[in-house]
Amino acid sequence: MAKKKDEKTNVMRILEQKGISYTPWLYEENEGPDGTREYGVHVAQVLGQDPARAFKTLVARGSSGGYCVFDIPVTESLDLKKAARAAGEKSVELLAVKDITAVTGYIRGGCSPVGMKKRYPTWFHETALSFESIYVSAGKIGASVEIAPQALLDLLQAGTADLIVRQA
């Protein structure tokens, strides 16, 4: 069951320091039937929200060697060609799970676009701006923040682009 609490993460502290309004959401993390953790869609379901408003954070390395961050709806898949085009790279490749913590400071399933070790160029799927608020990880498994997308984009100096694979 979703709960609102005052348990703060670094993401929440950063948002407060910047004067950005948000709503914290904490939830029980669950394992799927195969013993793996459930992310994304599960979180949206637990929070009783439209999965289109829940965004997952993906980190990639461009062909130039730099890192870039892409936030897309949890039900979607990142289109690497579109992501590369948005980032001005010839190509991008998602980071291996083993490299996520070293690059971002977060673990898989708890990666937030806010508060990474360094600020990387960031893009949100263009649908983010069509919602009054969206959900992103609060920096740990079991915590999300609901936030106005424009405030988040402004904080991160992020852009928007069509980033997802289109189903035929």
PDB file of C-alpha atoms in Angstrom:
ATOM      1  CA  MET A   1       0.000   0.000   0.000  1.00  0.00           C
ATOM      2  CA  ALA A   2       1.311   3.470  -0.881  1.00  0.00           C
ATOM      3  CA  LYS A   3       2.033   5.817   1.984  1.00  0.00           C
ATOM      4  CA  LYS A   4       3.035   9.434   2.303  1.00  0.00           C
ATOM      5  CA  LYS A   5       5.739   9.937   4.935  1.00  0.00           C
ATOM      6  CA  ASP A   6       8.329  12.416   6.046  1.00  0.00           C
ATOM      7  CA  GLU A   7      11.248  10.016   5.462  1.00  0.00           C
ATOM      8  CA  LYS A   8      13.658  12.141   3.404  1.00  0.00           C
ATOM      9  CA  THR A   9      16.042  11.055   0.647  1.00  0.00           C
ATOM     10  CA  ASN A  10      18.821  13.161  -0.876  1.00  0.00           C
ATOM     11  CA  VAL A  11      16.547  13.828  -3.852  1.00  0.00           C
ATOM     12  CA  MET A  12      13.924  15.279  -1.509  1.00  0.00           C
ATOM     13  CA  ARG A  13      16.528  17.386   0.281  1.00  0.00           C
ATOM     14  CA  ILE A  14      17.803  18.788  -3.035  1.00  0.00           C
ATOM     15  CA  LEU A  15      14.266  19.680  -4.140  1.00  0.00           C
ATOM     16  CA  GLU A  16      13.638  21.413  -0.817  1.00  0.00           C
ATOM     17  CA  GLN A  17      16.934  23.332  -1.009  1.00  0.00           C
ATOM     18  CA  LYS A  18      15.930  24.566  -4.472  1.00  0.00           C
ATOM     19  CA  GLY A  19      12.438  25.506  -3.278  1.00  0.00           C
ATOM     20  CA  ILE A  20      10.755  23.006  -5.608  1.00  0.00           C
ATOM     21  CA  SER A  21       7.418  21.620  -4.485  1.00  0.00           C
ATOM     22  CA  TYR A  22       6.982  17.842  -4.556  1.00  0.00           C
ATOM     23  CA  THR A  23       4.967  15.091  -2.929  1.00  0.00           C
ATOM     24  CA  PRO A  24       6.919  12.136  -1.510  1.00  0.00           C
ATOM     25  CA  TRP A  25       5.553   8.628  -1.971  1.00  0.00           C
ATOM     26  CA  LEU A  26       6.946   5.605  -0.170  1.00  0.00           C
ATOM     27  CA  TYR A  27       5.869   2.090  -1.007  1.00  0.00           C
ATOM     28  CA  GLU A  28       6.718  -1.496  -0.143  1.00  0.00           C
ATOM     29  CA  GLU A  29       9.130  -3.024  -2.578  1.00  0.00           C
ATOM     30  CA  ASN A  30       8.048  -6.408  -3.828  1.00  0.00           C
ATOM     31  CA  GLU A  31       9.670  -9.297  -5.553  1.00  0.00           C
ATOM     32  CA  GLY A  32       8.108 -10.887  -8.584  1.00  0.00           C
ATOM     33  CA  PRO A  33       7.306 -14.598  -8.775  1.00  0.00           C
ATOM     34  CA  ASP A  34      10.782 -15.308 -10.163  1.00  0.00           C
ATOM     35  CA  GLY A  35      12.513 -13.577  -7.223  1.00  0.00           C
ATOM     36  CA  THR A  36      13.374 -10.390  -9.118  1.00  0.00           C
ATOM     37  CA  ARG A  37      12.311  -6.963  -7.943  1.00  0.00           C
ATOM     38  CA  GLU A  38       9.348  -5.325  -9.587  1.00  0.00           C
ATOM     39  CA  TYR A  39       9.880  -1.776 -10.836  1.00  0.00           C
ATOM     40  CA  GLY A  40       8.062   0.823 -12.868  1.00  0.00           C
ATOM     41  CA  VAL A  41       4.598  -0.427 -13.670  1.00  0.00           C
ATOM     42  CA  HIS A  42       4.359  -2.051 -10.255  1.00  0.00           C
ATOM     43  CA  VAL A  43       5.188   1.250  -8.568  1.00  0.00           C
ATOM     44  CA  ALA A  44       2.539   3.084 -10.598  1.00  0.00           C
ATOM     45  CA  GLN A  45      -0.017   0.428  -9.673  1.00  0.00           C
ATOM     46  CA  VAL A  46       0.872   0.622  -5.973  1.00  0.00           C
ATOM     47  CA  LEU A  47       0.533   4.411  -6.094  1.00  0.00           C
ATOM     48  CA  GLY A  48      -2.769   4.096  -7.951  1.00  0.00           C
ATOM     49  CA  GLN A  49      -1.490   6.233 -10.814  1.00  0.00           C
ATOM     50  CA  ASP A  50      -1.400   6.082 -14.592  1.00  0.00           C
ATOM     51  CA  PRO A  51       1.888   4.381 -15.601  1.00  0.00           C
ATOM     52  CA  ALA A  52       2.231   7.014 -18.348  1.00  0.00           C
ATOM     53  CA  ARG A  53       2.989   9.525 -15.542  1.00  0.00           C
ATOM     54  CA  ALA A  54       5.669   7.325 -13.947  1.00  0.00           C
ATOM     55  CA  PHE A  55       9.083   7.873 -15.521  1.00  0.00           C
ATOM     56  CA  LYS A  56      12.106   5.597 -15.312  1.00  0.00           C
ATOM     57  CA  THR A  57      15.637   6.970 -15.492  1.00  0.00           C
ATOM     58  CA  LEU A  58      18.033   5.337 -17.947  1.00  0.00           C
ATOM     59  CA  VAL A  59      21.696   6.224 -18.298  1.00  0.00           C
ATOM     60  CA  ALA A  60      23.640   5.757 -21.518  1.00  0.00           C
ATOM     61  CA  ARG A  61      27.114   6.379 -22.830  1.00  0.00           C
ATOM     62  CA  GLY A  62      27.405   8.203 -26.117  1.00  0.00           C
ATOM     63  CA  SER A  63      29.856   7.359 -28.865  1.00  0.00           C
ATOM     64  CA  SER A  64      31.880  10.410 -27.736  1.00  0.00           C
ATOM     65  CA  GLY A  65      32.367   8.742 -24.326  1.00  0.00           C
ATOM     66  CA  GLY A  66      30.097  11.102 -22.384  1.00  0.00           C
ATOM     67  CA  TYR A  67      27.123  10.016 -20.319  1.00  0.00           C
ATOM     68  CA  CYS A  68      23.540  11.099 -20.894  1.00  0.00           C
ATOM     69  CA  VAL A  69      20.307  10.525 -19.016  1.00  0.00           C
ATOM     70  CA  PHE A  70      16.931   9.671 -20.512  1.00  0.00           C
ATOM     71  CA  ASP A  71      13.644   9.610 -18.594  1.00  0.00           C
ATOM     72  CA  ILE A  72      10.794   7.777 -20.278  1.00  0.00           C
ATOM     73  CA  PRO A  73       7.431   6.354 -19.185  1.00  0.00           C
ATOM     74  CA  VAL A  74       7.897   3.058 -17.340  1.00  0.00           C
ATOM     75  CA  THR A  75       5.799   1.126 -19.846  1.00  0.00           C
ATOM     76  CA  GLU A  76       7.970   2.186 -22.783  1.00  0.00           C
ATOM     77  CA  SER A  77      11.346   1.214 -24.257  1.00  0.00           C
ATOM     78  CA  LEU A  78      14.084   3.677 -25.129  1.00  0.00           C
ATOM     79  CA  ASP A  79      14.732   4.034 -28.853  1.00  0.00           C
ATOM     80  CA  LEU A  80      18.536   4.238 -28.950  1.00  0.00           C
ATOM     81  CA  LYS A  81      18.586   5.983 -32.349  1.00  0.00           C
ATOM     82  CA  LYS A  82      16.177   8.673 -31.182  1.00  0.00           C
ATOM     83  CA  ALA A  83      18.122   9.032 -27.929  1.00  0.00           C
ATOM     84  CA  ALA A  84      21.393   9.459 -29.836  1.00  0.00           C
ATOM     85  CA  ARG A  85      19.797  12.074 -32.079  1.00  0.00           C
ATOM     86  CA  ALA A  86      18.488  14.013 -29.043  1.00  0.00           C
ATOM     87  CA  ALA A  87      21.931  13.870 -27.404  1.00  0.00           C
ATOM     88  CA  GLY A  88      23.789  14.872 -30.575  1.00  0.00           C
ATOM     89  CA  GLU A  89      25.675  11.570 -30.598  1.00  0.00           C
ATOM     90  CA  LYS A  90      26.299   9.107 -33.430  1.00  0.00           C
ATOM     91  CA  SER A  91      25.065   6.363 -31.109  1.00  0.00           C
ATOM     92  CA  VAL A  92      24.289   5.656 -27.462  1.00  0.00           C
ATOM     93  CA  GLU A  93      24.441   2.440 -25.460  1.00  0.00           C
ATOM     94  CA  LEU A  94      22.711   1.845 -22.145  1.00  0.00           C
ATOM     95  CA  LEU A  95      25.023   1.385 -19.178  1.00  0.00           C
ATOM     96  CA  ALA A  96      25.521  -2.125 -17.899  1.00  0.00           C
ATOM     97  CA  VAL A  97      23.775  -2.676 -14.552  1.00  0.00           C
ATOM     98  CA  LYS A  98      27.174  -3.184 -12.883  1.00  0.00           C
ATOM     99  CA  ASP A  99      28.212   0.368 -13.904  1.00  0.00           C
ATOM    100  CA  ILE A 100      25.104   2.271 -12.779  1.00  0.00           C
ATOM    101  CA  THR A 101      26.216   2.911  -9.197  1.00  0.00           C
ATOM    102  CA  ALA A 102      29.731   4.032 -10.161  1.00  0.00           C
ATOM    103  CA  VAL A 103      28.405   6.553 -12.692  1.00  0.00           C
ATOM    104  CA  THR A 104      25.269   7.806 -10.914  1.00  0.00           C
ATOM    105  CA  GLY A 105      25.638   7.013  -7.221  1.00  0.00           C
ATOM    106  CA  TYR A 106      22.321   5.151  -7.377  1.00  0.00           C
ATOM    107  CA  ILE A 107      21.401   1.481  -7.657  1.00  0.00           C
ATOM    108  CA  ARG A 108      19.234  -0.087 -10.345  1.00  0.00           C
ATOM    109  CA  GLY A 109      15.606   0.568  -9.534  1.00  0.00           C
ATOM    110  CA  GLY A 110      16.474   3.612  -7.431  1.00  0.00           C
ATOM    111  CA  CYS A 111      18.123   5.789 -10.069  1.00  0.00           C
ATOM    112  CA  SER A 112      16.803   9.361 -10.073  1.00  0.00           C
ATOM    113  CA  PRO A 113      17.596  12.131 -12.547  1.00  0.00           C
ATOM    114  CA  VAL A 114      18.060  14.398  -9.499  1.00  0.00           C
ATOM    115  CA  GLY A 115      21.240  14.242  -7.428  1.00  0.00           C
ATOM    116  CA  MET A 116      23.507  12.043  -9.527  1.00  0.00           C
ATOM    117  CA  LYS A 117      27.236  12.171  -8.777  1.00  0.00           C
ATOM    118  CA  LYS A 118      27.606  14.609 -11.686  1.00  0.00           C
ATOM    119  CA  ARG A 119      25.137  16.549 -13.778  1.00  0.00           C
ATOM    120  CA  TYR A 120      24.742  14.800 -17.107  1.00  0.00           C
ATOM    121  CA  PRO A 121      22.822  16.077 -20.122  1.00  0.00           C
ATOM    122  CA  THR A 122      19.236  14.920 -19.568  1.00  0.00           C
ATOM    123  CA  TRP A 123      16.176  14.464 -21.777  1.00  0.00           C
ATOM    124  CA  PHE A 124      12.621  13.520 -20.874  1.00  0.00           C
ATOM    125  CA  HIS A 125      10.207  11.913 -23.256  1.00  0.00           C
ATOM    126  CA  GLU A 126       8.070  14.684 -24.691  1.00  0.00           C
ATOM    127  CA  THR A 127       4.902  13.394 -23.004  1.00  0.00           C
ATOM    128  CA  ALA A 128       6.233  14.520 -19.594  1.00  0.00           C
ATOM    129  CA  LEU A 129       5.030  18.055 -20.254  1.00  0.00           C
ATOM    130  CA  SER A 130       1.489  16.888 -21.005  1.00  0.00           C
ATOM    131  CA  PHE A 131       0.902  16.065 -17.318  1.00  0.00           C
ATOM    132  CA  GLU A 132       0.364  18.353 -14.345  1.00  0.00           C
ATOM    133  CA  SER A 133       2.713  16.106 -12.374  1.00  0.00           C
ATOM    134  CA  ILE A 134       4.910  13.081 -12.992  1.00  0.00           C
ATOM    135  CA  TYR A 135       6.632  10.523 -10.779  1.00  0.00           C
ATOM    136  CA  VAL A 136      10.373   9.841 -10.704  1.00  0.00           C
ATOM    137  CA  SER A 137      12.481   7.847  -8.304  1.00  0.00           C
ATOM    138  CA  ALA A 138      13.396   9.626  -5.087  1.00  0.00           C
ATOM    139  CA  GLY A 139      16.814   7.971  -5.179  1.00  0.00           C
ATOM    140  CA  LYS A 140      16.117   4.644  -3.548  1.00  0.00           C
ATOM    141  CA  ILE A 141      13.935   1.628  -4.125  1.00  0.00           C
ATOM    142  CA  GLY A 142      10.651   2.189  -2.317  1.00  0.00           C
ATOM    143  CA  ALA A 143      10.530   5.972  -2.754  1.00  0.00           C
ATOM    144  CA  SER A 144       9.234   8.247  -5.510  1.00  0.00           C
ATOM    145  CA  VAL A 145       8.494  11.931  -5.793  1.00  0.00           C
ATOM    146  CA  GLU A 146       5.560  13.474  -7.597  1.00  0.00           C
ATOM    147  CA  ILE A 147       6.612  16.756  -9.166  1.00  0.00           C
ATOM    148  CA  ALA A 148       5.593  19.285 -11.796  1.00  0.00           C
ATOM    149  CA  PRO A 149       7.493  18.285 -14.939  1.00  0.00           C
ATOM    150  CA  GLN A 150       8.507  21.832 -15.936  1.00  0.00           C
ATOM    151  CA  ALA A 151      10.030  22.442 -12.485  1.00  0.00           C
ATOM    152  CA  LEU A 152      12.023  19.216 -12.841  1.00  0.00           C
ATOM    153  CA  LEU A 153      13.183  20.047 -16.374  1.00  0.00           C
ATOM    154  CA  ASP A 154      14.217  23.531 -15.244  1.00  0.00           C
ATOM    155  CA  LEU A 155      16.183  22.146 -12.278  1.00  0.00           C
ATOM    156  CA  LEU A 156      18.023  19.644 -14.470  1.00  0.00           C
ATOM    157  CA  GLN A 157      18.349  21.974 -17.451  1.00  0.00           C
ATOM    158  CA  ALA A 158      16.794  19.063 -19.326  1.00  0.00           C
ATOM    159  CA  GLY A 159      15.259  18.926 -22.758  1.00  0.00           C
ATOM    160  CA  THR A 160      12.426  16.928 -24.217  1.00  0.00           C
ATOM    161  CA  ALA A 161      12.320  14.705 -27.281  1.00  0.00           C
ATOM    162  CA  ASP A 162      10.536  11.726 -28.774  1.00  0.00           C
ATOM    163  CA  LEU A 163      12.620   8.972 -27.168  1.00  0.00           C
ATOM    164  CA  ILE A 164      10.515   5.836 -27.258  1.00  0.00           C
ATOM    165  CA  VAL A 165      10.143   2.873 -29.574  1.00  0.00           C
ATOM    166  CA  ARG A 166       6.904   3.186 -31.514  1.00  0.00           C
ATOM    167  CA  GLN A 167       4.823   0.046 -31.795  1.00  0.00           C
ATOM    168  CA  ALA A 168       3.771  -0.748 -35.360  1.00  0.00           C
TER     169      ALA A 168
END
